[in-house]
Amino acid sequence: MNRPVRIALTKGRLEKDTVDLLEKIGFDCTAVREKGRRLILPVPDGNLEAVLAKANDVITYVEHGVCDMGVVGKDTIMEMKGKFFELVDLGFGRCKFALATKKGNDFYSGYGIKTIATKYPNVARSFFEKKGMDTEIIKIEGSVELAPLLGLADGIVDIVETGTTLRENGLEVIENVADISARLIVNTVSLKMRQAEIERLVKLIESNIN
Amino acid sequence: MKNYDLITPEGTRDLLFEECIIRRGVENVLTGIFSGRGYTEMITSGLEFYDVFSLNSRYFPQENLYKLTDTKGRLIVIRPDSTMPIARVIATRLRDAVLPLRLYYRQNVYRTGPLLKGRSDEIMQAGIELVGSDSEMADLEVISTAVESLKSLDMEFSIELGHIGIFKELVSRLDVSRREREKIRRLIENKDFPALNDYLDTFGRTPVTDALKRLPALFGGEEVFDRAEELIPDDSLNIRRILSYMREIYSVASEFCGEGGNISVDLGIVNKTDYYTGIVFKGYLEGHGDEVVSGGRYDGLIAEFGYDVPAVGFAVNIDAISKVIEKNGILPALPRIDAIVFAREGFEADAFRKAQELREQGLVVETALSGDIDSVREYARERKIARIVIAGEEM
């Protein structure tokens, strides 16, 4: 019961943004900044413990309750789903999911089944399901932009920040799928069993964003 | 062809030694609590027709069911839940039974979970159903049984109360389609405040949307009721009635809960809104990331099988509790073997007689299977059996 509240951070940019936020609140994040290769780090004056993990794993750890809270992108949440509370839109890590095709391509024309390449098969499937469109989804691990260029897919569903990669490869966004930003998620039991501690932290975070 | 003859299917496992003792121990404590309150056991068929669950298909999505066909080609499922089969039996064979009926069950349910998430597909559940009364005493009896169940485990626990009627009343005053209603429900269930606020804004700002926005924040102790009173629209007499009912339930439940446990409130519990009709509750244990108890009032369910009778009940996830006990390192002792009886050649019957005599004195006694006394001594040393009795010597 007395272990510190554990917060799982998505390694990389979201981790940096979250550490900035925690420092703005006034927590001492020296250990996290000078982490070396350690993966569990104390944030002393907040009775917090930061755990560094890949985005998908942040959700897994929070779902199982071995981490009480997590910071993860809406993109991962949409793809992974899962049971947790999604309490706060942290406002950073903004980008969007978009549908893109080769420039000048009329994606919706004809009655043939479209092939979509994506790193986010669940997001792509549910987007087209809502339109009542049968599509073939192909999971790609690396640069999704390649698939339409090589003729494997008619379009891609992917994260777009500035759109530079798309432009430089002759692709264009034809439709927005969803807006994305970092979210604070909380385990459903932790929020109840450690309500006072977690609510205090959530209030501090809420009053220090945007 | 690949052989899978050395492992069990994904989501299942064999239980050994301490694991079995822990699990049976939890089962026995719980069923002892249930039967002490006049509940009698019911065992339902492990295989059911798919139709029993398709009535409530939203809660038993077909992709989560283990399915097969019978010899006539009809679709069969391996029981994914115990309450629906019990409702079926109540509406048929127990239609003329004297009410209220108090039933309990202790059996496995099977659901295909997401792969590689560390979840079980085979879950041992124990639970009760109190059928035939919609009184406050019925709600209290079931909640107190849930409290008693968690209390018996000697760990920090919390029982959280909610009422599905608040959400239903609020959302009924909003002009929304079934799909929109489901979206609002899901956002409240996930306490997804940012998306909930944005979505409700599209319906315009009214006292009803304001109340819905705050619903997921209404959790905590008794003060929640005061906050709720302030939030709900002035003309919501129904909700006021529900709140004062909840206050009563809360105060009685807190009284019999006492130390060691905690009764709390979450008016944002909106799971299974078509299934539950009144009070709902969940139970949590320190050290487990998901609820271990889940229950509520479901007055419309048995009517779906053609017999309109109110009911309230809950289920306990025994596997989850057993895992917490194992994780906490409170391992039970395996039964100790007190003695081993060795039979000299020709004294086999004496050996069994002697062993039985010792058992009657309350000892746990093995018979030696080897004819070689030295290997039996060696075995006794390894298994830490203190006493070796040689049949045919002192008899």
PDB file of N, CA and C in Angstrom, chain B residues 16-26 322 325-326 329-336:
ATOM      1  N   LEU B  16      -1.530 -26.632  -9.575  1.00  0.00           N
ATOM      2  CA  LEU B  16      -0.842 -27.664  -8.812  1.00  0.00           C
ATOM      3  C   LEU B  16      -0.792 -27.316  -7.323  1.00  0.00           C
ATOM      4  N   PHE B  17      -0.747 -28.328  -6.500  1.00  0.00           N
ATOM      5  CA  PHE B  17      -0.428 -28.223  -5.083  1.00  0.00           C
ATOM      6  C   PHE B  17      -1.026 -26.988  -4.396  1.00  0.00           C
ATOM      7  N   GLU B  18      -0.155 -26.032  -3.981  1.00  0.00           N
ATOM      8  CA  GLU B  18      -0.634 -24.864  -3.241  1.00  0.00           C
ATOM      9  C   GLU B  18      -1.727 -24.123  -3.999  1.00  0.00           C
ATOM     10  N   GLU B  19      -1.562 -24.040  -5.339  1.00  0.00           N
ATOM     11  CA  GLU B  19      -2.557 -23.305  -6.145  1.00  0.00           C
ATOM     12  C   GLU B  19      -3.949 -23.904  -5.959  1.00  0.00           C
ATOM     13  N   CYS B  20      -4.015 -25.240  -5.940  1.00  0.00           N
ATOM     14  CA  CYS B  20      -5.304 -25.896  -5.754  1.00  0.00           C
ATOM     15  C   CYS B  20      -5.853 -25.643  -4.354  1.00  0.00           C
ATOM     16  N   ILE B  21      -4.943 -25.729  -3.378  1.00  0.00           N
ATOM     17  CA  ILE B  21      -5.407 -25.563  -1.995  1.00  0.00           C
ATOM     18  C   ILE B  21      -5.953 -24.153  -1.795  1.00  0.00           C
ATOM     19  N   ILE B  22      -5.230 -23.161  -2.352  1.00  0.00           N
ATOM     20  CA  ILE B  22      -5.691 -21.778  -2.230  1.00  0.00           C
ATOM     21  C   ILE B  22      -7.061 -21.632  -2.879  1.00  0.00           C
ATOM     22  N   ARG B  23      -7.173 -22.150  -4.100  1.00  0.00           N
ATOM     23  CA  ARG B  23      -8.410 -21.931  -4.822  1.00  0.00           C
ATOM     24  C   ARG B  23      -9.584 -22.629  -4.164  1.00  0.00           C
ATOM     25  N   ARG B  24      -9.383 -23.876  -3.784  1.00  0.00           N
ATOM     26  CA  ARG B  24     -10.480 -24.581  -3.118  1.00  0.00           C
ATOM     27  C   ARG B  24     -10.793 -23.920  -1.781  1.00  0.00           C
ATOM     28  N   GLY B  25      -9.758 -23.395  -1.130  1.00  0.00           N
ATOM     29  CA  GLY B  25      -9.970 -22.713   0.146  1.00  0.00           C
ATOM     30  C   GLY B  25     -10.881 -21.509  -0.040  1.00  0.00           C
ATOM     31  N   VAL B  26     -10.581 -20.687  -1.062  1.00  0.00           N
ATOM     32  CA  VAL B  26     -11.424 -19.514  -1.314  1.00  0.00           C
ATOM     33  C   VAL B  26     -12.846 -19.959  -1.655  1.00  0.00           C
ATOM     34  N   SER B 322      -7.378 -15.786  -5.966  1.00  0.00           N
ATOM     35  CA  SER B 322      -6.321 -16.763  -5.694  1.00  0.00           C
ATOM     36  C   SER B 322      -4.965 -16.220  -6.103  1.00  0.00           C
ATOM     37  N   ILE B 325      -3.696 -13.812  -3.541  1.00  0.00           N
ATOM     38  CA  ILE B 325      -3.211 -14.526  -2.357  1.00  0.00           C
ATOM     39  C   ILE B 325      -1.825 -15.102  -2.628  1.00  0.00           C
ATOM     40  N   GLU B 326      -1.652 -15.715  -3.822  1.00  0.00           N
ATOM     41  CA  GLU B 326      -0.333 -16.256  -4.178  1.00  0.00           C
ATOM     42  C   GLU B 326       0.713 -15.157  -4.225  1.00  0.00           C
ATOM     43  N   GLY B 329       2.134 -14.005  -1.145  1.00  0.00           N
ATOM     44  CA  GLY B 329       2.988 -14.980  -0.478  1.00  0.00           C
ATOM     45  C   GLY B 329       2.368 -15.662   0.722  1.00  0.00           C
ATOM     46  N   ILE B 330       1.040 -15.579   0.839  1.00  0.00           N
ATOM     47  CA  ILE B 330       0.394 -16.276   1.960  1.00  0.00           C
ATOM     48  C   ILE B 330       0.098 -17.692   1.487  1.00  0.00           C
ATOM     49  N   LEU B 331       1.156 -18.512   1.356  1.00  0.00           N
ATOM     50  CA  LEU B 331       0.949 -19.856   0.828  1.00  0.00           C
ATOM     51  C   LEU B 331       0.522 -20.811   1.931  1.00  0.00           C
ATOM     52  N   PRO B 332      -0.440 -21.645   1.642  1.00  0.00           N
ATOM     53  CA  PRO B 332      -0.871 -22.604   2.646  1.00  0.00           C
ATOM     54  C   PRO B 332       0.153 -23.734   2.732  1.00  0.00           C
ATOM     55  N   ALA B 333       0.182 -24.405   3.866  1.00  0.00           N
ATOM     56  CA  ALA B 333       1.078 -25.551   3.996  1.00  0.00           C
ATOM     57  C   ALA B 333       0.470 -26.720   3.248  1.00  0.00           C
ATOM     58  N   LEU B 334       1.300 -27.460   2.518  1.00  0.00           N
ATOM     59  CA  LEU B 334       0.809 -28.692   1.905  1.00  0.00           C
ATOM     60  C   LEU B 334       0.629 -29.697   3.030  1.00  0.00           C
ATOM     61  N   PRO B 335      -0.306 -30.628   2.879  1.00  0.00           N
ATOM     62  CA  PRO B 335      -0.506 -31.588   3.965  1.00  0.00           C
ATOM     63  C   PRO B 335       0.792 -32.359   4.224  1.00  0.00           C
ATOM     64  N   ARG B 336       1.161 -32.450   5.490  1.00  0.00           N
ATOM     65  CA  ARG B 336       2.405 -33.123   5.846  1.00  0.00           C
ATOM     66  C   ARG B 336       2.125 -34.613   5.988  1.00  0.00           C
TER      67      ARG B 336
END
